[in-house]
PDB file of C-alpha atoms in Angstrom:
ATOM      1  CA  MET A 724      99.995  74.015 125.926  1.00 73.00           C
ATOM      2  CA  PRO A 725      98.323  77.273 127.037  1.00 85.00           C
ATOM      3  CA  PHE A 726      99.764  80.705 126.412  1.00 90.00           C
ATOM      4  CA  VAL A 727     102.235  82.116 128.941  1.00 89.00           C
ATOM      5  CA  SER A 728     101.063  85.306 130.634  1.00 85.00           C
ATOM      6  CA  GLU A 729     104.495  86.974 130.720  1.00 88.00           C
ATOM      7  CA  LYS A 730     104.551  87.669 126.987  1.00 92.00           C
ATOM      8  CA  PRO A 731     102.068  89.220 124.548  1.00 94.00           C
ATOM      9  CA  ALA A 732      99.824  86.981 122.467  1.00 95.00           C
ATOM     10  CA  VAL A 733      98.872  87.460 118.835  1.00 96.00           C
ATOM     11  CA  VAL A 734      95.930  85.462 117.482  1.00 97.00           C
ATOM     12  CA  VAL A 735      95.336  85.520 113.741  1.00 96.00           C
ATOM     13  CA  VAL A 736      91.971  84.330 112.411  1.00 96.00           C
ATOM     14  CA  GLY A 737      91.793  83.749 108.697  1.00 91.00           C
ATOM     15  CA  ALA A 738      91.221  81.670 105.601  1.00 86.00           C
ATOM     16  CA  ASP A 739      92.180  81.904 101.972  1.00 77.00           C
ATOM     17  CA  LYS A 740      88.566  81.195 101.023  1.00 75.00           C
ATOM     18  CA  GLY A 741      85.547  83.298 101.900  1.00 74.00           C
ATOM     19  CA  GLY A 742      82.247  82.178 103.349  1.00 77.00           C
ATOM     20  CA  VAL A 743      83.640  80.008 106.149  1.00 80.00           C
ATOM     21  CA  GLY A 744      82.317  82.017 109.128  1.00 86.00           C
ATOM     22  CA  LYS A 745      85.596  83.673 110.038  1.00 91.00           C
ATOM     23  CA  THR A 746      84.232  86.751 111.824  1.00 93.00           C
ATOM     24  CA  THR A 747      81.918  84.592 113.953  1.00 94.00           C
ATOM     25  CA  VAL A 748      84.994  82.797 115.281  1.00 95.00           C
ATOM     26  CA  SER A 749      86.712  86.120 115.997  1.00 96.00           C
ATOM     27  CA  ARG A 750      83.644  87.258 117.931  1.00 97.00           C
ATOM     28  CA  THR A 751      83.694  84.164 120.129  1.00 97.00           C
ATOM     29  CA  LEU A 752      87.436  84.595 120.723  1.00 97.00           C
ATOM     30  CA  LEU A 753      86.973  88.155 121.947  1.00 97.00           C
ATOM     31  CA  ASP A 754      84.265  86.928 124.326  1.00 97.00           C
ATOM     32  CA  TYR A 755      86.569  84.100 125.422  1.00 97.00           C
ATOM     33  CA  PHE A 756      89.490  86.372 126.271  1.00 96.00           C
ATOM     34  CA  GLY A 757      87.146  88.898 127.852  1.00 94.00           C
ATOM     35  CA  ALA A 758      85.740  86.177 130.116  1.00 94.00           C
ATOM     36  CA  GLN A 759      89.302  85.596 131.354  1.00 92.00           C
ATOM     37  CA  GLY A 760      89.583  89.289 132.218  1.00 92.00           C
ATOM     38  CA  LEU A 761      92.421  89.841 129.749  1.00 90.00           C
ATOM     39  CA  PRO A 762      93.251  93.165 128.077  1.00 91.00           C
ATOM     40  CA  VAL A 763      92.466  92.585 124.423  1.00 95.00           C
ATOM     41  CA  ARG A 764      92.358  94.635 121.249  1.00 96.00           C
ATOM     42  CA  ALA A 765      91.322  93.638 117.744  1.00 97.00           C
ATOM     43  CA  PHE A 766      92.110  94.616 114.180  1.00 97.00           C
ATOM     44  CA  ASP A 767      89.463  94.142 111.513  1.00 96.00           C
ATOM     45  CA  THR A 768      91.085  93.922 108.083  1.00 94.00           C
ATOM     46  CA  GLU A 769      87.813  94.143 106.130  1.00 90.00           C
ATOM     47  CA  SER A 770      88.756  97.681 105.146  1.00 84.00           C
ATOM     48  CA  PRO A 771      87.194 100.161 104.799  1.00 85.00           C
ATOM     49  CA  LYS A 772      83.933  99.171 106.526  1.00 83.00           C
ATOM     50  CA  GLY A 773      84.780  96.203 108.702  1.00 86.00           C
ATOM     51  CA  SER A 774      82.419  93.572 110.079  1.00 91.00           C
ATOM     52  CA  LEU A 775      84.006  92.661 113.423  1.00 95.00           C
ATOM     53  CA  LYS A 776      83.969  96.315 114.447  1.00 95.00           C
ATOM     54  CA  ARG A 777      80.161  96.326 114.318  1.00 94.00           C
ATOM     55  CA  PHE A 778      80.107  94.045 117.375  1.00 97.00           C
ATOM     56  CA  PHE A 779      83.197  95.293 119.267  1.00 97.00           C
ATOM     57  CA  SER A 780      83.452  98.945 118.303  1.00 95.00           C
ATOM     58  CA  ASP A 781      85.288 100.002 121.473  1.00 95.00           C
ATOM     59  CA  ILE A 782      88.280  97.652 121.055  1.00 96.00           C
ATOM     60  CA  THR A 783      88.431  97.145 117.273  1.00 96.00           C
ATOM     61  CA  GLU A 784      90.231  99.193 114.653  1.00 95.00           C
ATOM     62  CA  VAL A 785      89.736  98.701 110.921  1.00 96.00           C
ATOM     63  CA  VAL A 786      93.021  98.455 108.971  1.00 95.00           C
ATOM     64  CA  ASN A 787      94.188  97.641 105.459  1.00 94.00           C
ATOM     65  CA  LEU A 788      96.910  95.009 105.748  1.00 91.00           C
ATOM     66  CA  ARG A 789      98.078  95.718 102.202  1.00 91.00           C
ATOM     67  CA  ASP A 790      99.103  99.182 103.392  1.00 94.00           C
ATOM     68  CA  PRO A 791     102.633  99.255 104.936  1.00 94.00           C
ATOM     69  CA  ASP A 792     101.639 101.953 107.428  1.00 96.00           C
ATOM     70  CA  ASP A 793      98.709  99.860 108.645  1.00 95.00           C
ATOM     71  CA  GLN A 794     100.968  96.802 108.861  1.00 94.00           C
ATOM     72  CA  ALA A 795     103.234  98.792 111.174  1.00 95.00           C
ATOM     73  CA  LYS A 796     100.218 100.029 113.158  1.00 94.00           C
ATOM     74  CA  VAL A 797      99.386  96.401 113.986  1.00 94.00           C
ATOM     75  CA  PHE A 798     102.732  94.690 114.423  1.00 93.00           C
ATOM     76  CA  ASP A 799     104.794  97.523 115.910  1.00 93.00           C
ATOM     77  CA  THR A 800     102.451  97.659 118.902  1.00 93.00           C
ATOM     78  CA  ILE A 801     101.825  94.026 119.890  1.00 92.00           C
ATOM     79  CA  ASP A 802     103.494  94.595 123.257  1.00 91.00           C
ATOM     80  CA  THR A 803     100.858  97.165 124.245  1.00 91.00           C
ATOM     81  CA  SER A 804      98.127  94.602 124.990  1.00 91.00           C
ATOM     82  CA  THR A 805      98.038  91.131 126.471  1.00 93.00           C
ATOM     83  CA  ILE A 806      96.052  89.873 123.467  1.00 95.00           C
ATOM     84  CA  THR A 807      96.040  91.193 119.904  1.00 96.00           C
ATOM     85  CA  LEU A 808      93.456  89.561 117.655  1.00 97.00           C
ATOM     86  CA  ILE A 809      93.686  90.052 113.899  1.00 96.00           C
ATOM     87  CA  ASP A 810      90.670  89.127 111.792  1.00 96.00           C
ATOM     88  CA  ILE A 811      92.140  88.585 108.306  1.00 94.00           C
ATOM     89  CA  ARG A 812      89.921  89.250 105.305  1.00 90.00           C
ATOM     90  CA  ALA A 813      89.312  86.353 102.919  1.00 86.00           C
ATOM     91  CA  GLY A 814      92.149  85.717 100.482  1.00 84.00           C
ATOM     92  CA  LEU A 815      94.785  87.550 102.529  1.00 89.00           C
ATOM     93  CA  LEU A 816      95.924  84.853 104.976  1.00 91.00           C
ATOM     94  CA  THR A 817      98.781  83.391 102.918  1.00 91.00           C
ATOM     95  CA  ASP A 818     100.103  86.856 101.998  1.00 92.00           C
ATOM     96  CA  THR A 819      99.998  87.963 105.639  1.00 92.00           C
ATOM     97  CA  LEU A 820     101.820  84.884 106.918  1.00 92.00           C
ATOM     98  CA  SER A 821     104.473  85.243 104.194  1.00 92.00           C
ATOM     99  CA  LEU A 822     104.993  88.846 105.283  1.00 92.00           C
ATOM    100  CA  LEU A 823     105.444  87.811 108.924  1.00 91.00           C
ATOM    101  CA  GLU A 824     108.164  85.350 107.960  1.00 91.00           C
ATOM    102  CA  GLU A 825     109.882  87.998 105.866  1.00 91.00           C
ATOM    103  CA  VAL A 826     110.003  90.665 108.587  1.00 91.00           C
ATOM    104  CA  GLY A 827     111.239  88.329 111.344  1.00 92.00           C
ATOM    105  CA  TYR A 828     108.010  87.855 113.304  1.00 92.00           C
ATOM    106  CA  ASN A 829     108.279  84.050 113.124  1.00 90.00           C
ATOM    107  CA  GLN A 830     111.809  84.216 114.501  1.00 92.00           C
ATOM    108  CA  MET A 831     110.510  86.146 117.519  1.00 93.00           C
ATOM    109  CA  VAL A 832     107.914  83.393 118.036  1.00 92.00           C
ATOM    110  CA  ARG A 833     110.603  80.704 117.836  1.00 91.00           C
ATOM    111  CA  ASP A 834     112.739  82.695 120.279  1.00 92.00           C
ATOM    112  CA  GLY A 835     109.870  82.595 122.791  1.00 91.00           C
ATOM    113  CA  LEU A 836     109.158  86.335 122.791  1.00 93.00           C
ATOM    114  CA  ILE A 837     105.557  86.116 121.560  1.00 94.00           C
ATOM    115  CA  ASN A 838     102.636  83.755 122.110  1.00 94.00           C
ATOM    116  CA  SER A 839     101.301  83.189 118.607  1.00 94.00           C
ATOM    117  CA  ALA A 840      98.421  81.218 117.144  1.00 94.00           C
ATOM    118  CA  VAL A 841      96.773  81.069 113.747  1.00 94.00           C
ATOM    119  CA  LEU A 842      93.171  79.899 113.664  1.00 94.00           C
ATOM    120  CA  HIS A 843      92.861  78.623 110.131  1.00 91.00           C
ATOM    121  CA  LEU A 844      89.279  78.137 109.018  1.00 90.00           C
ATOM    122  CA  ILE A 845      88.803  75.597 106.267  1.00 84.00           C
ATOM    123  CA  GLY A 846      85.905  74.881 103.972  1.00 77.00           C
ATOM    124  CA  SER A 847      84.131  71.576 103.556  1.00 68.00           C
ATOM    125  CA  THR A 848      85.543  70.794 100.119  1.00 64.00           C
ATOM    126  CA  MET A 849      88.587  68.801  99.023  1.00 62.00           C
ATOM    127  CA  ASP A 850      90.320  72.027  97.965  1.00 65.00           C
ATOM    128  CA  SER A 851      90.813  72.803 101.640  1.00 66.00           C
ATOM    129  CA  PHE A 852      93.308  69.948 102.058  1.00 67.00           C
ATOM    130  CA  GLY A 853      95.861  71.725  99.889  1.00 71.00           C
ATOM    131  CA  GLU A 854      95.260  74.937 101.807  1.00 78.00           C
ATOM    132  CA  ILE A 855      96.061  73.193 105.113  1.00 79.00           C
ATOM    133  CA  ASP A 856      99.437  72.009 103.815  1.00 79.00           C
ATOM    134  CA  GLN A 857     100.281  75.422 102.378  1.00 81.00           C
ATOM    135  CA  ILE A 858      99.457  77.295 105.590  1.00 85.00           C
ATOM    136  CA  ALA A 859     101.254  74.723 107.785  1.00 82.00           C
ATOM    137  CA  LYS A 860     104.510  75.360 105.886  1.00 84.00           C
ATOM    138  CA  LEU A 861     104.281  79.084 106.660  1.00 86.00           C
ATOM    139  CA  LEU A 862     103.781  78.665 110.420  1.00 84.00           C
ATOM    140  CA  ASN A 863     107.235  78.279 111.813  1.00 78.00           C
ATOM    141  CA  GLY A 864     106.602  78.196 115.559  1.00 83.00           C
ATOM    142  CA  SER A 865     103.004  79.430 115.885  1.00 89.00           C
ATOM    143  CA  LYS A 866     100.144  77.217 116.982  1.00 89.00           C
ATOM    144  CA  HIS A 867      98.236  76.074 113.903  1.00 90.00           C
ATOM    145  CA  CYS A 868      94.649  75.567 114.982  1.00 90.00           C
ATOM    146  CA  ILE A 869      92.551  74.144 112.168  1.00 88.00           C
ATOM    147  CA  VAL A 870      88.972  75.322 112.601  1.00 90.00           C
ATOM    148  CA  LEU A 871      85.862  73.577 111.332  1.00 87.00           C
ATOM    149  CA  ASN A 872      82.988  76.042 111.653  1.00 88.00           C
ATOM    150  CA  ARG A 873      79.662  74.251 111.202  1.00 86.00           C
ATOM    151  CA  TYR A 874      77.685  77.512 111.083  1.00 77.00           C
ATOM    152  CA  ASN A 875      75.808  76.343 107.984  1.00 64.00           C
ATOM    153  CA  GLY A 876      75.471  72.697 108.986  1.00 62.00           C
ATOM    154  CA  ALA A 877      78.416  71.616 106.829  1.00 61.00           C
ATOM    155  CA  ASP A 878      79.423  67.956 107.090  1.00 62.00           C
ATOM    156  CA  PHE A 879      83.174  68.163 106.727  1.00 59.00           C
ATOM    157  CA  PHE A 880      84.841  65.505 104.564  1.00 57.00           C
ATOM    158  CA  LYS A 881      82.282  62.788 105.260  1.00 56.00           C
ATOM    159  CA  GLY A 882      83.335  59.419 103.843  1.00 50.00           C
ATOM    160  CA  ILE A 883      87.025  60.240 103.448  1.00 46.00           C
ATOM    161  CA  ASP A 884      88.098  59.701 107.043  1.00 51.00           C
ATOM    162  CA  GLU A 885      91.701  58.630 106.383  1.00 51.00           C
ATOM    163  CA  VAL A 886      92.417  61.542 104.044  1.00 48.00           C
ATOM    164  CA  THR A 887      90.847  63.858 106.577  1.00 50.00           C
ATOM    165  CA  ARG A 888      92.922  62.464 109.417  1.00 57.00           C
ATOM    166  CA  GLN A 889      96.173  62.985 107.522  1.00 58.00           C
ATOM    167  CA  ALA A 890      95.297  66.533 106.540  1.00 53.00           C
ATOM    168  CA  LEU A 891      94.153  67.615 109.990  1.00 61.00           C
ATOM    169  CA  ALA A 892      97.278  66.103 111.544  1.00 61.00           C
ATOM    170  CA  LEU A 893      99.262  68.927 109.916  1.00 59.00           C
ATOM    171  CA  GLY A 894      97.859  71.315 112.516  1.00 63.00           C
ATOM    172  CA  SER A 895      98.750  71.525 116.200  1.00 70.00           C
ATOM    173  CA  SER A 896      95.087  71.193 117.172  1.00 82.00           C
ATOM    174  CA  MET A 897      91.589  71.141 115.735  1.00 86.00           C
ATOM    175  CA  ILE A 898      88.700  73.340 116.861  1.00 91.00           C
ATOM    176  CA  ASP A 899      85.234  72.133 115.939  1.00 89.00           C
ATOM    177  CA  ILE A 900      82.673  74.956 116.239  1.00 92.00           C
ATOM    178  CA  PRO A 901      79.100  73.625 116.480  1.00 92.00           C
ATOM    179  CA  MET A 902      76.269  75.349 114.640  1.00 93.00           C
ATOM    180  CA  LEU A 903      74.272  77.922 116.582  1.00 95.00           C
ATOM    181  CA  GLU A 904      70.559  77.732 115.805  1.00 95.00           C
ATOM    182  CA  PRO A 905      70.053  80.063 112.806  1.00 95.00           C
ATOM    183  CA  ARG A 906      67.288  82.094 114.462  1.00 97.00           C
ATOM    184  CA  ALA A 907      69.489  82.729 117.502  1.00 97.00           C
ATOM    185  CA  MET A 908      72.331  83.861 115.232  1.00 96.00           C
ATOM    186  CA  GLU A 909      69.952  86.164 113.379  1.00 96.00           C
ATOM    187  CA  LEU A 910      68.831  87.798 116.618  1.00 97.00           C
ATOM    188  CA  VAL A 911      72.397  88.401 117.821  1.00 97.00           C
ATOM    189  CA  ASP A 912      73.411  89.803 114.437  1.00 96.00           C
ATOM    190  CA  ALA A 913      70.403  92.123 114.400  1.00 96.00           C
ATOM    191  CA  ALA A 914      71.263  93.348 117.900  1.00 97.00           C
ATOM    192  CA  ALA A 915      74.879  94.021 116.770  1.00 96.00           C
ATOM    193  CA  VAL A 916      76.254  93.099 120.206  1.00 97.00           C
ATOM    194  CA  PRO A 917      78.740  90.454 121.372  1.00 97.00           C
ATOM    195  CA  PHE A 918      77.337  87.004 122.098  1.00 98.00           C
ATOM    196  CA  SER A 919      78.303  87.487 125.760  1.00 97.00           C
ATOM    197  CA  GLN A 920      76.287  90.687 125.996  1.00 97.00           C
ATOM    198  CA  PHE A 921      73.246  89.206 124.262  1.00 98.00           C
ATOM    199  CA  GLU A 922      73.100  86.222 126.598  1.00 97.00           C
ATOM    200  CA  LYS A 923      73.107  88.444 129.706  1.00 96.00           C
ATOM    201  CA  ASP A 924      70.697  91.190 128.660  1.00 97.00           C
ATOM    202  CA  PRO A 925      67.099  90.530 129.839  1.00 97.00           C
ATOM    203  CA  LYS A 926      65.659  92.678 127.052  1.00 97.00           C
ATOM    204  CA  TYR A 927      66.307  89.755 124.704  1.00 97.00           C
ATOM    205  CA  SER A 928      64.412  86.460 124.626  1.00 97.00           C
ATOM    206  CA  PHE A 929      65.059  84.208 127.636  1.00 97.00           C
ATOM    207  CA  MET A 930      65.029  81.107 125.415  1.00 97.00           C
ATOM    208  CA  TYR A 931      67.417  82.469 122.824  1.00 98.00           C
ATOM    209  CA  ARG A 932      69.740  83.894 125.461  1.00 98.00           C
ATOM    210  CA  GLY A 933      69.971  80.399 126.936  1.00 98.00           C
ATOM    211  CA  LYS A 934      70.700  78.863 123.545  1.00 98.00           C
ATOM    212  CA  VAL A 935      73.464  81.377 122.840  1.00 98.00           C
ATOM    213  CA  ARG A 936      74.961  80.818 126.298  1.00 98.00           C
ATOM    214  CA  ALA A 937      74.993  77.025 125.933  1.00 98.00           C
ATOM    215  CA  TRP A 938      76.505  77.277 122.456  1.00 97.00           C
ATOM    216  CA  GLU A 939      79.269  79.648 123.504  1.00 97.00           C
ATOM    217  CA  GLN A 940      80.183  77.454 126.469  1.00 97.00           C
ATOM    218  CA  LYS A 941      80.759  74.609 124.007  1.00 97.00           C
ATOM    219  CA  VAL A 942      82.953  76.883 121.895  1.00 97.00           C
ATOM    220  CA  PHE A 943      84.944  77.972 124.970  1.00 97.00           C
ATOM    221  CA  ALA A 944      85.613  74.319 125.807  1.00 96.00           C
ATOM    222  CA  GLN A 945      87.062  73.858 122.318  1.00 94.00           C
ATOM    223  CA  LEU A 946      89.298  76.920 122.740  1.00 95.00           C
ATOM    224  CA  ASP A 947      90.501  75.649 126.132  1.00 94.00           C
ATOM    225  CA  ALA A 948      91.375  72.287 124.580  1.00 92.00           C
ATOM    226  CA  ALA A 949      93.379  74.075 121.864  1.00 92.00           C
ATOM    227  CA  GLY A 950      95.522  75.796 124.503  1.00 92.00           C
ATOM    228  CA  LEU A 951      94.372  79.342 123.841  1.00 92.00           C
ATOM    229  CA  ASN A 952      93.900  80.194 127.516  1.00 91.00           C
ATOM    230  CA  ILE A 953      96.440  82.291 129.411  1.00 88.00           C
ATOM    231  CA  VAL A 954      98.202  80.885 132.510  1.00 80.00           C
TER     232      VAL A 954
END
């Protein structure tokens, strides 16, 4: 089911392992919500430098989620924007979700006061199965969107279809992000602009703008199917 427009939405993007293309997913989400004309803000927890902020400097703040004051800065103000996106640094997802249960955030989700989703990126190794189960147990009420990001051409769990099916069934939906041609990704990264801006700006290559546009449309279709749109 899609999010309900009458209440704020919090979207957490994270993984307990690094190198799974987490910030790329956050970048597409900010484009996705922006395309819907929704007020959105983002928190980049790769303190102190941040990587998401490089692409969305005007709406992104870098925070340290191990700092109680920064925790309050994020979660005390979720009613100030329609969408709050939190890009969790690698290794901090489980700790963050445990904290949210402890402070009563999950109860607010269960009470219907907050739209909440966790986009949980997994790797292409068997270790990720245990991570899915662990994260699922911490999400009491939030959407649990398991994300396969094929940014490096990974072939997720090939040959173990039944094990894969059982593991992925622990989530409320699965989002399968196709790989963007590496050269196109390089050009967008070098430009340090959102994908949506790159694809519209005629100063960039016509061919690569078209490839980025077609790729992001496929990603948007996956996000629609996961119920991340606002109605």
